mmCIF file of C-alpha atoms and ligand atoms in Angstrom:
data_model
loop_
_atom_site.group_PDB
_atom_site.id
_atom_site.type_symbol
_atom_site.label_atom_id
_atom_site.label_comp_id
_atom_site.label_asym_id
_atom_site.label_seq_id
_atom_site.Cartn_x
_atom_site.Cartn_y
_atom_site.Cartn_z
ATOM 1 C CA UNK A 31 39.245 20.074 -38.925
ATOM 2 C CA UNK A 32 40.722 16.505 -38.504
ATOM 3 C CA UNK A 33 38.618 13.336 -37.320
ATOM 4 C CA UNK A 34 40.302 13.880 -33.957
ATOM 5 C CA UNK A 35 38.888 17.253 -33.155
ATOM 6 C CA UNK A 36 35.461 16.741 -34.336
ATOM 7 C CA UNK A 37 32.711 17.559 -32.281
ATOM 8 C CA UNK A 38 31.420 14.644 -31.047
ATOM 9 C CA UNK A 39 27.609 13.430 -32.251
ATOM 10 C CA UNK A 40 25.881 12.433 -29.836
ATOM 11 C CA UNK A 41 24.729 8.503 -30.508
ATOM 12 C CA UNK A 42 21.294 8.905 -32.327
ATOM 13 C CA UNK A 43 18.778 7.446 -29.795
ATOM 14 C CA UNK A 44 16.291 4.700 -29.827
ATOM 15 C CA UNK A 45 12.282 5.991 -31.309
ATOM 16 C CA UNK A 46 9.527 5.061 -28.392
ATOM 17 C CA UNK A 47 6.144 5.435 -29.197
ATOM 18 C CA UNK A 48 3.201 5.115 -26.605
ATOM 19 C CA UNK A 49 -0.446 6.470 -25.783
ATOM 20 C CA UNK A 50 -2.971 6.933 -23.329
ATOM 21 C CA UNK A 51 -6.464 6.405 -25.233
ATOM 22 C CA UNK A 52 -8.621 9.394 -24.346
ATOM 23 C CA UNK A 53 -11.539 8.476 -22.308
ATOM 24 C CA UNK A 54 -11.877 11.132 -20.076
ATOM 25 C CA UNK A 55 -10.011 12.220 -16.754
ATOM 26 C CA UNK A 56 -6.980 9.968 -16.114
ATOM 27 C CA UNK A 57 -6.910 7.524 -12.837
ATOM 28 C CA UNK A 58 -4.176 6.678 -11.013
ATOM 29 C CA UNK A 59 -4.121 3.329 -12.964
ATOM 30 C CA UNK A 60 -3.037 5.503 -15.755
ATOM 31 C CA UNK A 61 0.313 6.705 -13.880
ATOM 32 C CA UNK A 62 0.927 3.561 -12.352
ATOM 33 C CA UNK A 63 0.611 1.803 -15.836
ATOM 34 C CA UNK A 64 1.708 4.298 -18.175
ATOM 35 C CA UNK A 65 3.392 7.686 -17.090
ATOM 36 C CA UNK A 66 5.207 5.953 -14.424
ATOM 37 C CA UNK A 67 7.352 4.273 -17.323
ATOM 38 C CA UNK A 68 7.347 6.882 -19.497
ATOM 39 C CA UNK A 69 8.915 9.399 -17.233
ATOM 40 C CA UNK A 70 11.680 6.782 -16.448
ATOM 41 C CA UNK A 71 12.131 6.299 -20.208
ATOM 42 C CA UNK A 72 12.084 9.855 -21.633
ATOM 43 C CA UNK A 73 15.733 10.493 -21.093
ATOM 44 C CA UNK A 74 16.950 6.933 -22.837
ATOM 45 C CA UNK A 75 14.969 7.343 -25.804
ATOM 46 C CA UNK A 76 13.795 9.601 -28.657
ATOM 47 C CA UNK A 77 9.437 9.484 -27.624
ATOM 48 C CA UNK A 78 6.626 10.236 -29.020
ATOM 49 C CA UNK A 79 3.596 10.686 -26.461
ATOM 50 C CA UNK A 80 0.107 10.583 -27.721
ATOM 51 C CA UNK A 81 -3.444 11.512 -26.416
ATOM 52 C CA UNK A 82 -5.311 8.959 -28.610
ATOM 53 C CA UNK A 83 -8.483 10.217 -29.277
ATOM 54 C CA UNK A 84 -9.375 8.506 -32.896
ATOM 55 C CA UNK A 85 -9.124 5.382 -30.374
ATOM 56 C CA UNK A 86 -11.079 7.647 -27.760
ATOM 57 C CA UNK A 87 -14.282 8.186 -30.801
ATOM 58 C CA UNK A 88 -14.819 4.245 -30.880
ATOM 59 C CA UNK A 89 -16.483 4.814 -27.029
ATOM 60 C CA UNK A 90 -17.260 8.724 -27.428
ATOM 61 C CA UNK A 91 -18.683 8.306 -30.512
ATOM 62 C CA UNK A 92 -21.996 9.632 -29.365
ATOM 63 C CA UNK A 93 -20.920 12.464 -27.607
ATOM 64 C CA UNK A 94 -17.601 14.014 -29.067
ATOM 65 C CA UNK A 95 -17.808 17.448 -27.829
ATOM 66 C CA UNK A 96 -15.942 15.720 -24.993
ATOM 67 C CA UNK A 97 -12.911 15.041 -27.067
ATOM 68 C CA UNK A 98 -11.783 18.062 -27.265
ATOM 69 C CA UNK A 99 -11.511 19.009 -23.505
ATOM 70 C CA UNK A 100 -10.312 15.734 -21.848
ATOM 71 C CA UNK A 101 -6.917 15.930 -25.030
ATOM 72 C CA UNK A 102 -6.443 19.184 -23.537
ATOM 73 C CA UNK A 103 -6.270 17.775 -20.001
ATOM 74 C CA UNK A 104 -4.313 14.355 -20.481
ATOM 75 C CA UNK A 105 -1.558 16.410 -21.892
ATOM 76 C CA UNK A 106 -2.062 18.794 -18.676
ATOM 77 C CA UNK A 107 -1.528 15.288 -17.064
ATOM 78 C CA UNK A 108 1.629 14.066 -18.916
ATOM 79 C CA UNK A 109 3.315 17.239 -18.527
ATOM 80 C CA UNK A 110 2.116 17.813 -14.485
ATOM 81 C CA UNK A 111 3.542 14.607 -13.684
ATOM 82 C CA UNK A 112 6.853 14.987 -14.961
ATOM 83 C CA UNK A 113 7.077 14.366 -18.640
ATOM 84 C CA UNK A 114 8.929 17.233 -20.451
ATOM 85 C CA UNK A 115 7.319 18.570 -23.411
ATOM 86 C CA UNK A 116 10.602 20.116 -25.225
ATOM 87 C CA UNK A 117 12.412 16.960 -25.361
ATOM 88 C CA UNK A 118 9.251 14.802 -26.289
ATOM 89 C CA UNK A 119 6.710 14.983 -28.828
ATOM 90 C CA UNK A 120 3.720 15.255 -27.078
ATOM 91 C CA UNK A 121 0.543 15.283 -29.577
ATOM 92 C CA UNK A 122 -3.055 14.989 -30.235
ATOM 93 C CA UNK A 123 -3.929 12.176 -32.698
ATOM 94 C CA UNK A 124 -6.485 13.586 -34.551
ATOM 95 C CA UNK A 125 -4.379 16.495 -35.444
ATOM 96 C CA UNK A 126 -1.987 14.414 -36.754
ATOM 97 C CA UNK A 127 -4.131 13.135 -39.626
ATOM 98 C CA UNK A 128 -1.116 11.757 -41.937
ATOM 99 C CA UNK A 129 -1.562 8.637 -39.168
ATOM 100 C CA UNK A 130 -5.233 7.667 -40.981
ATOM 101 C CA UNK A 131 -3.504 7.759 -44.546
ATOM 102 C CA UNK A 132 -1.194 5.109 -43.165
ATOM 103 C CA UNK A 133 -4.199 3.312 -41.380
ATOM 104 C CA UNK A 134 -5.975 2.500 -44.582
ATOM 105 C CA UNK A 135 -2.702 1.368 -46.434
ATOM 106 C CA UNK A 136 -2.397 -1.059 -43.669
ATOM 107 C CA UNK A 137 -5.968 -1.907 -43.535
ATOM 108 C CA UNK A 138 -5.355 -3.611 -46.875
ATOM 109 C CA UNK A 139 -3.021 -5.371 -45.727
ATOM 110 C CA UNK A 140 -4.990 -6.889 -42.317
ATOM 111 C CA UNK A 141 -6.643 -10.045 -42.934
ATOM 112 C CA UNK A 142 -10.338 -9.895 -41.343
ATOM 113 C CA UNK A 143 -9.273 -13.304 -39.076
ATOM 114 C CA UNK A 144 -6.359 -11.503 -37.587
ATOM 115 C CA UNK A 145 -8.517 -9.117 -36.513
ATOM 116 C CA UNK A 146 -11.324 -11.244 -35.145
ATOM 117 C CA UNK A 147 -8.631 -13.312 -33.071
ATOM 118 C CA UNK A 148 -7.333 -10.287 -31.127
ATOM 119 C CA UNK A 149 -8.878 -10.666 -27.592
ATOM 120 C CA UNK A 150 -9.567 -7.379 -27.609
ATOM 121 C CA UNK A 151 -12.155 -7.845 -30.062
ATOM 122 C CA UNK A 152 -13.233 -11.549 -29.578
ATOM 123 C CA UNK A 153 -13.745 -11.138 -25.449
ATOM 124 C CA UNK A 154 -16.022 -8.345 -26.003
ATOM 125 C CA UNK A 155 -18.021 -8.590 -28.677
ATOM 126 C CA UNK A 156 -21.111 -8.986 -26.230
ATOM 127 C CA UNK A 157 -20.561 -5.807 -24.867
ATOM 128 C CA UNK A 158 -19.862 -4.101 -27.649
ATOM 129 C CA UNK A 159 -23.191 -4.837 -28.710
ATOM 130 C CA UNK A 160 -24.583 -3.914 -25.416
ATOM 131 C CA UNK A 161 -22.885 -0.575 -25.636
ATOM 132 C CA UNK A 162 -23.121 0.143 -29.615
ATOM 133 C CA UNK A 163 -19.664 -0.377 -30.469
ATOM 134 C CA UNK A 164 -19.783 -3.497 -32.600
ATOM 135 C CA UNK A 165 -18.441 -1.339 -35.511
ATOM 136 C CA UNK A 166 -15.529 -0.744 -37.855
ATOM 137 C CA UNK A 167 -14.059 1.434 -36.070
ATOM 138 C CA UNK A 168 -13.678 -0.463 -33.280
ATOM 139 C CA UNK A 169 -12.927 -3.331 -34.516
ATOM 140 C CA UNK A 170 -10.110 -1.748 -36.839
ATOM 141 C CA UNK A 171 -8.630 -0.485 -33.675
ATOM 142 C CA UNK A 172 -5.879 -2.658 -33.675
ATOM 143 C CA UNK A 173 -5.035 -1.328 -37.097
ATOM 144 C CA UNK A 174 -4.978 2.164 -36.251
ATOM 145 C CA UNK A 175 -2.741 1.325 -33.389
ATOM 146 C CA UNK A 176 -0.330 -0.571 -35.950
ATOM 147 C CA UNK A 177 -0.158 2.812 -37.502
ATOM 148 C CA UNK A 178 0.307 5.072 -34.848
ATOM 149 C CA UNK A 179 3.254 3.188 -34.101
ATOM 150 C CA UNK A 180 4.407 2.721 -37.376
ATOM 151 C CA UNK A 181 3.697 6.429 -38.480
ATOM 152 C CA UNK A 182 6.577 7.615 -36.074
ATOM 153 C CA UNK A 183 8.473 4.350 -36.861
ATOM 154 C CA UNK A 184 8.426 3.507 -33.167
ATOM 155 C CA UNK A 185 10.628 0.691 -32.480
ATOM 156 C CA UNK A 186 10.118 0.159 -28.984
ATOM 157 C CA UNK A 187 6.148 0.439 -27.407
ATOM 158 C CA UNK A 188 5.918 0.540 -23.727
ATOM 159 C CA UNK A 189 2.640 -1.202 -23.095
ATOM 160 C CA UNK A 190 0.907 -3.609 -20.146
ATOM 161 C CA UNK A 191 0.460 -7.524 -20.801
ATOM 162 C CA UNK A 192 -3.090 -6.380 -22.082
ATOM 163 C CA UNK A 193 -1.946 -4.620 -25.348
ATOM 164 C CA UNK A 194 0.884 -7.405 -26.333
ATOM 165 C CA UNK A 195 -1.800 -9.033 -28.704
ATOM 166 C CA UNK A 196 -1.965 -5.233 -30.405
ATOM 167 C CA UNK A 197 1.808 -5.672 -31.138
ATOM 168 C CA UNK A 198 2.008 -8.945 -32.202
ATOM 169 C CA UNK A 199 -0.325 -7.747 -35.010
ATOM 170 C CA UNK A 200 1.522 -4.624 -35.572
ATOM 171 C CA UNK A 201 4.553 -6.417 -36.253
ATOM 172 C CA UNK A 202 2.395 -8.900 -38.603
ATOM 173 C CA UNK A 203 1.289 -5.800 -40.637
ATOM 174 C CA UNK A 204 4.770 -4.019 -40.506
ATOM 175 C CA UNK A 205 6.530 -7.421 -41.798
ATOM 176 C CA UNK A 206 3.262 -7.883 -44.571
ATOM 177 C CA UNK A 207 4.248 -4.061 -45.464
ATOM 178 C CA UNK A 208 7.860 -4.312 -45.701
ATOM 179 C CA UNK A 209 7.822 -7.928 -47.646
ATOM 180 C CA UNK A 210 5.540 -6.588 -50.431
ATOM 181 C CA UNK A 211 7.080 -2.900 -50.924
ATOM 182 C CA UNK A 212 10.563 -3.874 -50.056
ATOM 183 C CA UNK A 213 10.403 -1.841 -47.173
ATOM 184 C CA UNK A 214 12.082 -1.150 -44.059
ATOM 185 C CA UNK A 215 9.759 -0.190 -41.449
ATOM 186 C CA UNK A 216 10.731 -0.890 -38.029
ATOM 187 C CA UNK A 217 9.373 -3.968 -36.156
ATOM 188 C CA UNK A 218 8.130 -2.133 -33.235
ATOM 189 C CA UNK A 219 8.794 -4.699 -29.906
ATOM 190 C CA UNK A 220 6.908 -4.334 -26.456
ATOM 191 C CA UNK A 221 9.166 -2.877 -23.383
ATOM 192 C CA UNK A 222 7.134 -4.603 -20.847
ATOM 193 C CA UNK A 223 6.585 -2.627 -17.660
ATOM 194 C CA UNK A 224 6.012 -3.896 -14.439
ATOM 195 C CA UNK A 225 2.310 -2.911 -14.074
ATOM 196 C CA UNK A 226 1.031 -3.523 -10.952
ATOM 197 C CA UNK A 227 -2.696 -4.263 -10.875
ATOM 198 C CA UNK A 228 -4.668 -2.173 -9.104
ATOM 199 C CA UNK A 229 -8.480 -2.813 -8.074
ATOM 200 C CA UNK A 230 -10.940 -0.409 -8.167
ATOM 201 C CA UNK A 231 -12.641 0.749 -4.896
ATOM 202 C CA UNK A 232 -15.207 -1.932 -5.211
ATOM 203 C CA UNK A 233 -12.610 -4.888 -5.503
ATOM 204 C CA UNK A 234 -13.562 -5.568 -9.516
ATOM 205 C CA UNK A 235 -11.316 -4.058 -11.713
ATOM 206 C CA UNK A 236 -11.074 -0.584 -12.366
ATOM 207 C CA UNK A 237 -13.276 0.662 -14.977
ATOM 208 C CA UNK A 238 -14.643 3.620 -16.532
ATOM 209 C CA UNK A 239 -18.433 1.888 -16.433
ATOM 210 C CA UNK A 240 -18.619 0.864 -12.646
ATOM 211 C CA UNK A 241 -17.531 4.437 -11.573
ATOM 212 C CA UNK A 242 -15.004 2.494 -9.049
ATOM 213 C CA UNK A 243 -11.728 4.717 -10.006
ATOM 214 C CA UNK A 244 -9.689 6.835 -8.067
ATOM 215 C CA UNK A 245 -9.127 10.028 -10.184
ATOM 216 C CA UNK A 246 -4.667 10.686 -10.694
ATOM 217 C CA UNK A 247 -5.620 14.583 -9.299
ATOM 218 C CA UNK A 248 -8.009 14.499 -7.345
ATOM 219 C CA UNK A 249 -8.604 17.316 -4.829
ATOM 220 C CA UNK A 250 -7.886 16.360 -1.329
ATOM 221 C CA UNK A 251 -11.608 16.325 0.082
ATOM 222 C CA UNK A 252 -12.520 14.631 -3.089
ATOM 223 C CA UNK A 253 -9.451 12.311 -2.526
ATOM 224 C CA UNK A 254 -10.661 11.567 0.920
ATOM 225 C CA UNK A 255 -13.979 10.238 0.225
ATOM 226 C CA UNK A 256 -13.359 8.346 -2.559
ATOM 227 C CA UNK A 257 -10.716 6.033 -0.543
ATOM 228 C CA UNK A 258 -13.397 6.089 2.259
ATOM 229 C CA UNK A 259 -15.285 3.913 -0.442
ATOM 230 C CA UNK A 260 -12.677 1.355 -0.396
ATOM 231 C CA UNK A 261 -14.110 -2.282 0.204
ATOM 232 C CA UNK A 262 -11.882 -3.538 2.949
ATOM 233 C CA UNK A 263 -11.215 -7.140 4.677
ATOM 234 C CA UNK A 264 -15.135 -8.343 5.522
ATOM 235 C CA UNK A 265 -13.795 -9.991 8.299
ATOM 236 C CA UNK A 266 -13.222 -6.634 9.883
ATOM 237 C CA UNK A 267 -16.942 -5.964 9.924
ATOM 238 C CA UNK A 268 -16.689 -4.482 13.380
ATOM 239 C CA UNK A 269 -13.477 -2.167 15.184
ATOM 240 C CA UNK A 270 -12.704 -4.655 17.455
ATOM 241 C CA UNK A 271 -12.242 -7.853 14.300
ATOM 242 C CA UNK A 272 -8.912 -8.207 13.493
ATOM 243 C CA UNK A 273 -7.985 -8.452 9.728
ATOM 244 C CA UNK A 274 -5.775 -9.572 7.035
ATOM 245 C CA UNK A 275 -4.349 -6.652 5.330
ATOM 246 C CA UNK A 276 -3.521 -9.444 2.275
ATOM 247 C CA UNK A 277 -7.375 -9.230 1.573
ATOM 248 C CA UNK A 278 -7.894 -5.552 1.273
ATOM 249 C CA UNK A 279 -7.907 -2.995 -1.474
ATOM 250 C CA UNK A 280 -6.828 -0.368 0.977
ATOM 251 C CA UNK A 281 -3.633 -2.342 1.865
ATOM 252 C CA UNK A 282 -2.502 -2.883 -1.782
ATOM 253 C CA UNK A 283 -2.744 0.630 -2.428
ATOM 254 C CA UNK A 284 -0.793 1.255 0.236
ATOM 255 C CA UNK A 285 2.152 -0.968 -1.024
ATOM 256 C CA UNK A 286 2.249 2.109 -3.939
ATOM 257 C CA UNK A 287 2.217 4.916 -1.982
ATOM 258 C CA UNK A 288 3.115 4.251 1.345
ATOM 259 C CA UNK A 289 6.837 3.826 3.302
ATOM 260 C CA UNK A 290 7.908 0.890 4.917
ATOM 261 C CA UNK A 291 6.774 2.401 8.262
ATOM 262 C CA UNK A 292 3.585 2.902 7.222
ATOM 263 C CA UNK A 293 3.179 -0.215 6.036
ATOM 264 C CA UNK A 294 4.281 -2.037 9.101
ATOM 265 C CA UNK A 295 1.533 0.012 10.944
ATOM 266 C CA UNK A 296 -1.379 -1.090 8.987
ATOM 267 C CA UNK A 297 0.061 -4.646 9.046
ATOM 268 C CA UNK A 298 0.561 -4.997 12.560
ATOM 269 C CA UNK A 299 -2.476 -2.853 13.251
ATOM 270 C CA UNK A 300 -4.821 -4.795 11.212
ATOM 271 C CA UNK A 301 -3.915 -8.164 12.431
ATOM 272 C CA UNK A 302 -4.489 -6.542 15.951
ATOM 273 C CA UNK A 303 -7.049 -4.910 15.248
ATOM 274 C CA UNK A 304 -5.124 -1.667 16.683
ATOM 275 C CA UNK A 305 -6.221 0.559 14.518
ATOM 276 C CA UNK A 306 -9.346 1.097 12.357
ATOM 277 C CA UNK A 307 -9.655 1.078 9.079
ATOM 278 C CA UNK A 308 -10.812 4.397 9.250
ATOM 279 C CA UNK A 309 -7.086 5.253 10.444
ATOM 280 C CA UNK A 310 -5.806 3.142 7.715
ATOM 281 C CA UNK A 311 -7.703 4.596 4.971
ATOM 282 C CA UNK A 312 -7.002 8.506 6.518
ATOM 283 C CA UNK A 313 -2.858 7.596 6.434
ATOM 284 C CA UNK A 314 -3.475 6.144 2.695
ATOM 285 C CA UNK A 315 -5.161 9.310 1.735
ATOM 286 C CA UNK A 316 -2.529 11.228 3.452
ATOM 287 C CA UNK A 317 0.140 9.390 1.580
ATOM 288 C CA UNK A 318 -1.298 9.809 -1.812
ATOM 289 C CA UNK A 319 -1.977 13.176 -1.499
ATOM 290 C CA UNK A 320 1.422 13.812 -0.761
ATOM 291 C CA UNK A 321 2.751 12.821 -3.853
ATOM 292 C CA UNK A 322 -0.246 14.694 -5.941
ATOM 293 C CA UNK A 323 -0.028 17.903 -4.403
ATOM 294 C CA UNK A 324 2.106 19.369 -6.739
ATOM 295 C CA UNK A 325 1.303 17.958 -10.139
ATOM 296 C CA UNK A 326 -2.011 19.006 -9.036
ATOM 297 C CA UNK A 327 -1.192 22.127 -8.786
ATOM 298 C CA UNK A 328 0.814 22.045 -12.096
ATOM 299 C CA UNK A 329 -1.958 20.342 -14.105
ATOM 300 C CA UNK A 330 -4.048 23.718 -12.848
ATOM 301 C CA UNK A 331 -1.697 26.232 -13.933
ATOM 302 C CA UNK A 332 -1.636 24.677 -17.599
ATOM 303 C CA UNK A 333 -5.210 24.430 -17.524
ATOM 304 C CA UNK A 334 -5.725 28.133 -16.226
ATOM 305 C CA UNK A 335 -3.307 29.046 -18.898
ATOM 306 C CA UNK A 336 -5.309 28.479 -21.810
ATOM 307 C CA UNK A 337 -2.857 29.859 -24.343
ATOM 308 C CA UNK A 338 0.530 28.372 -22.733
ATOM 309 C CA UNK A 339 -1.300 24.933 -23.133
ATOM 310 C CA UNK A 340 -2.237 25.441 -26.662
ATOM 311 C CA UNK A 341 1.138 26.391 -27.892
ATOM 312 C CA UNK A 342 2.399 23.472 -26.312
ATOM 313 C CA UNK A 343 0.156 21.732 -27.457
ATOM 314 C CA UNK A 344 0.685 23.197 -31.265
ATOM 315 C CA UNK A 345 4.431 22.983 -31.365
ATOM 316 C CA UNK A 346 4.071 18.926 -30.551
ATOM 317 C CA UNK A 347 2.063 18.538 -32.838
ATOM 318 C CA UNK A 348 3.734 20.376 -35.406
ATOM 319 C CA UNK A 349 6.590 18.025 -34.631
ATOM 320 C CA UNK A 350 4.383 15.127 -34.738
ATOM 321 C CA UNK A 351 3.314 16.076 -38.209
ATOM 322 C CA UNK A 352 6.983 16.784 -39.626
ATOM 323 C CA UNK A 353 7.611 13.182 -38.729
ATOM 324 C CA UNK A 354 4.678 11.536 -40.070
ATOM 325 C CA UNK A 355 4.910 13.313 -43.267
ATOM 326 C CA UNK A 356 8.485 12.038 -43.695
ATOM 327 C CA UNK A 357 7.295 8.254 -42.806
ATOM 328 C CA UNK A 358 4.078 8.727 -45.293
ATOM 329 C CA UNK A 359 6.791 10.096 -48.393
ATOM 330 C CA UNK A 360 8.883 7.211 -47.570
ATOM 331 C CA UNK A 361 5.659 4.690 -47.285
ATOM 332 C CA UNK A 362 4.792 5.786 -50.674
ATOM 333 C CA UNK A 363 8.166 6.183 -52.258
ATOM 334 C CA UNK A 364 7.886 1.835 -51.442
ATOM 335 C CA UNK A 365 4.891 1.530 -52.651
ATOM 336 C CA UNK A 366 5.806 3.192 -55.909
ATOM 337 C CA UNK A 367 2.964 5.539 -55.547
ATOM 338 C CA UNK A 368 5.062 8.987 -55.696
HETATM 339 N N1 LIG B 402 -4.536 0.937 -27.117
HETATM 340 C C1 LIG B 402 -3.734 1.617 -26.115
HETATM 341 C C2 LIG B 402 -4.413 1.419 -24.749
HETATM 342 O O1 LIG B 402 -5.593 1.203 -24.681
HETATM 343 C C3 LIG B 402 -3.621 3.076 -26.407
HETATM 344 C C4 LIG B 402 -2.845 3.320 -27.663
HETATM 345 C C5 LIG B 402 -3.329 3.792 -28.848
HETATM 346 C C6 LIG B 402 -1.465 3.068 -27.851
HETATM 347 N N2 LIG B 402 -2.344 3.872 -29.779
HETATM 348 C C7 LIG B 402 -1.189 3.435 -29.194
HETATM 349 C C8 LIG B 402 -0.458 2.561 -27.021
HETATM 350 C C9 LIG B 402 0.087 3.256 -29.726
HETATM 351 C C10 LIG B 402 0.817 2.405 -27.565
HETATM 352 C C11 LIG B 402 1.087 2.739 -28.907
HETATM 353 O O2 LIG B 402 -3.728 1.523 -23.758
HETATM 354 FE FE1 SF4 B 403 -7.884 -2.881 5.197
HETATM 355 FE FE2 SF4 B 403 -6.507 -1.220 6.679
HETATM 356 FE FE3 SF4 B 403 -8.936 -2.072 7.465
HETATM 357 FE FE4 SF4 B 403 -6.893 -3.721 7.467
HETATM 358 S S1 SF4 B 403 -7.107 -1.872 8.716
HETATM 359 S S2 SF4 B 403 -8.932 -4.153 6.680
HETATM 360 S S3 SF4 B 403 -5.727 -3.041 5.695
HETATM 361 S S4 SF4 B 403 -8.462 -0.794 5.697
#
């Protein structure tokens, strides 16, 4: 065979590494700040799609028998919405336990001030208290991350502006690593994704402990009610107040999931008070519903199919595992330890 006729190789693609830490049943912040992206990005790079539940313990410490159940669903979730589980490795953390060999290496190599200066750690450290996770684990959680990453030598990390402190010191640890063993880990950079930021139903920001989340598949009665708890414009206390669409939760959802017709209704309705919010919220919950149906649906099947999931689940993993085992041989070919 000459050069010419060759068969040609198809141009090895970039690795991409990312997670959802697994804290229970995903909200739509979830797809608008992760899965959105990674369903763009799974055809331009090689990925590697994680239900992190090591990070998961540092909250569910106290009552793990949850673990198990909510992996099995967020990789319902991943695959519902869109993300295809033969060309990505989709994989449960803990049962790829080659990534906490790498974790201590690298703990050895992370500085205790690093790790107090990530915001992460520093903003909370009240709380933590508060909610008894002032601990190693938690506050090693950076370092984990750094191998996670590292472990499938993930070179690009789609992440929101709240996780760019978590790369910064992966990249610290990764350049510590490869200085002292000579080696040649990548330096994994941020892809940056447009997140938008999404309130909870109260107005404060969406979180697991003021129970003011709108679930990603929710049923549609459930759906319904839930955006009924919306906080809207004060102003329109009464049907007859006009509003300003600018100051409700209900609107900026909207802006996600609704048309440019719809949105012109609720704008020109609101300021005219021509429609209630009632109406408003109804078309919202319409809209969203619309685009959940079917990954609803989806997510079901896989969940009703106990032993479809699980050897989808098994044969990322498995993947998962070949690669981490080649990145731990090569970690401690560097280190001179093998
Ligand atoms: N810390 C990330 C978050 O809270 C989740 C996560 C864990 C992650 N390991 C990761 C994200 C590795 C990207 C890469 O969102
Ligand atoms: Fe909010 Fe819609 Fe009511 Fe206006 S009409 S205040 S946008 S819910």
């Amino acid at each position: 065979m000459t050069a010419a006729n060759l068969p040609l190789k198809a141009s090895p693609k970039i690795r991409l590494m990312s997670g959802i830490r697994t804290s229970g049943t995903l909200h739509v912040g979830h797809y608008w700040g992760a899965l959105r992206n990674w369903i763009q990005l799974q055809d331009q790079y090689e990925c590697f799609f994680g239900s992190m539940d090591l990070h998961g313990m540092t909250t569910a410490y106290k009552d793990p028998g949850q673990i198990m159940p909510w992996n099995r669903e967020v990789i319902a979730e991943i695959i519902a919405w869109g993300v295809n589980p033969e060309k990505n490795v989709l994989f449960i953390q803990s049962l790829v336990p080659e990534v906490l060999e790498l974790f201590m290496i690298f703990a050895n190599l992370t500085p205790m001030g690093w790790l107090e200066r990530v915001p992460t750690w520093k903003d909370s450290e009240e709380e933590n208290k508060a909610s008894d996770t002032h601990n190693l684990g938690r506050f090693s959680y950076p370092v984990l991350q750094a191998a996670d990453i590292s472990i499938f030598l993930g070179a690009k990390v789609p992440v929101g502006q709240d996780q760019v402190a978590h790369l910064e010191l992966c990249r610290e640890i990764v350049r510590r690593f490869n200085h002292l063993y000579k080696g040649k880990l990548p330096e994994p950079q941020a892809l940056l994704t447009d997140t938008p930021v999404l309130p909870g139903l109260d107005g404060r920001k969406m979180s697991k402990s003021y129970n003011n989340g709108l679930g990603l598949t929710l049923e549609e009665k459930d759906l319904r009610k839930r955006v009924n708890l919306m906080v809207t414009d004060p102003a329109r206390a009464r049907r007859e107040n006009p509003g300003d669409p600018e100051k409700c939760s209900v609107y900026g959802f909207h802006k996600l999931y609704s048309g440019d017709e719809d949105l012109r209704w609720v704008v020109n309705g609101c300021r005219t008070a021509g429609i209630g919010c009632g109406d408003c919220k109804g078309k919202l919950s319409e809209n969203i519903n619309n685009l959940s149906k079917e990954p609803r649906e989806k997510k079901k099947d896989l969940l009703n199919n106990p032993m479809q999931l699980d050897s989808i689940i098994a044969a990322g993993c498995s993947r998962a595992r070949d690669e981490a085992q080649k990145t731990l041989k090569i970690v401690k070919q560097c280190m001179k330890l093998i």
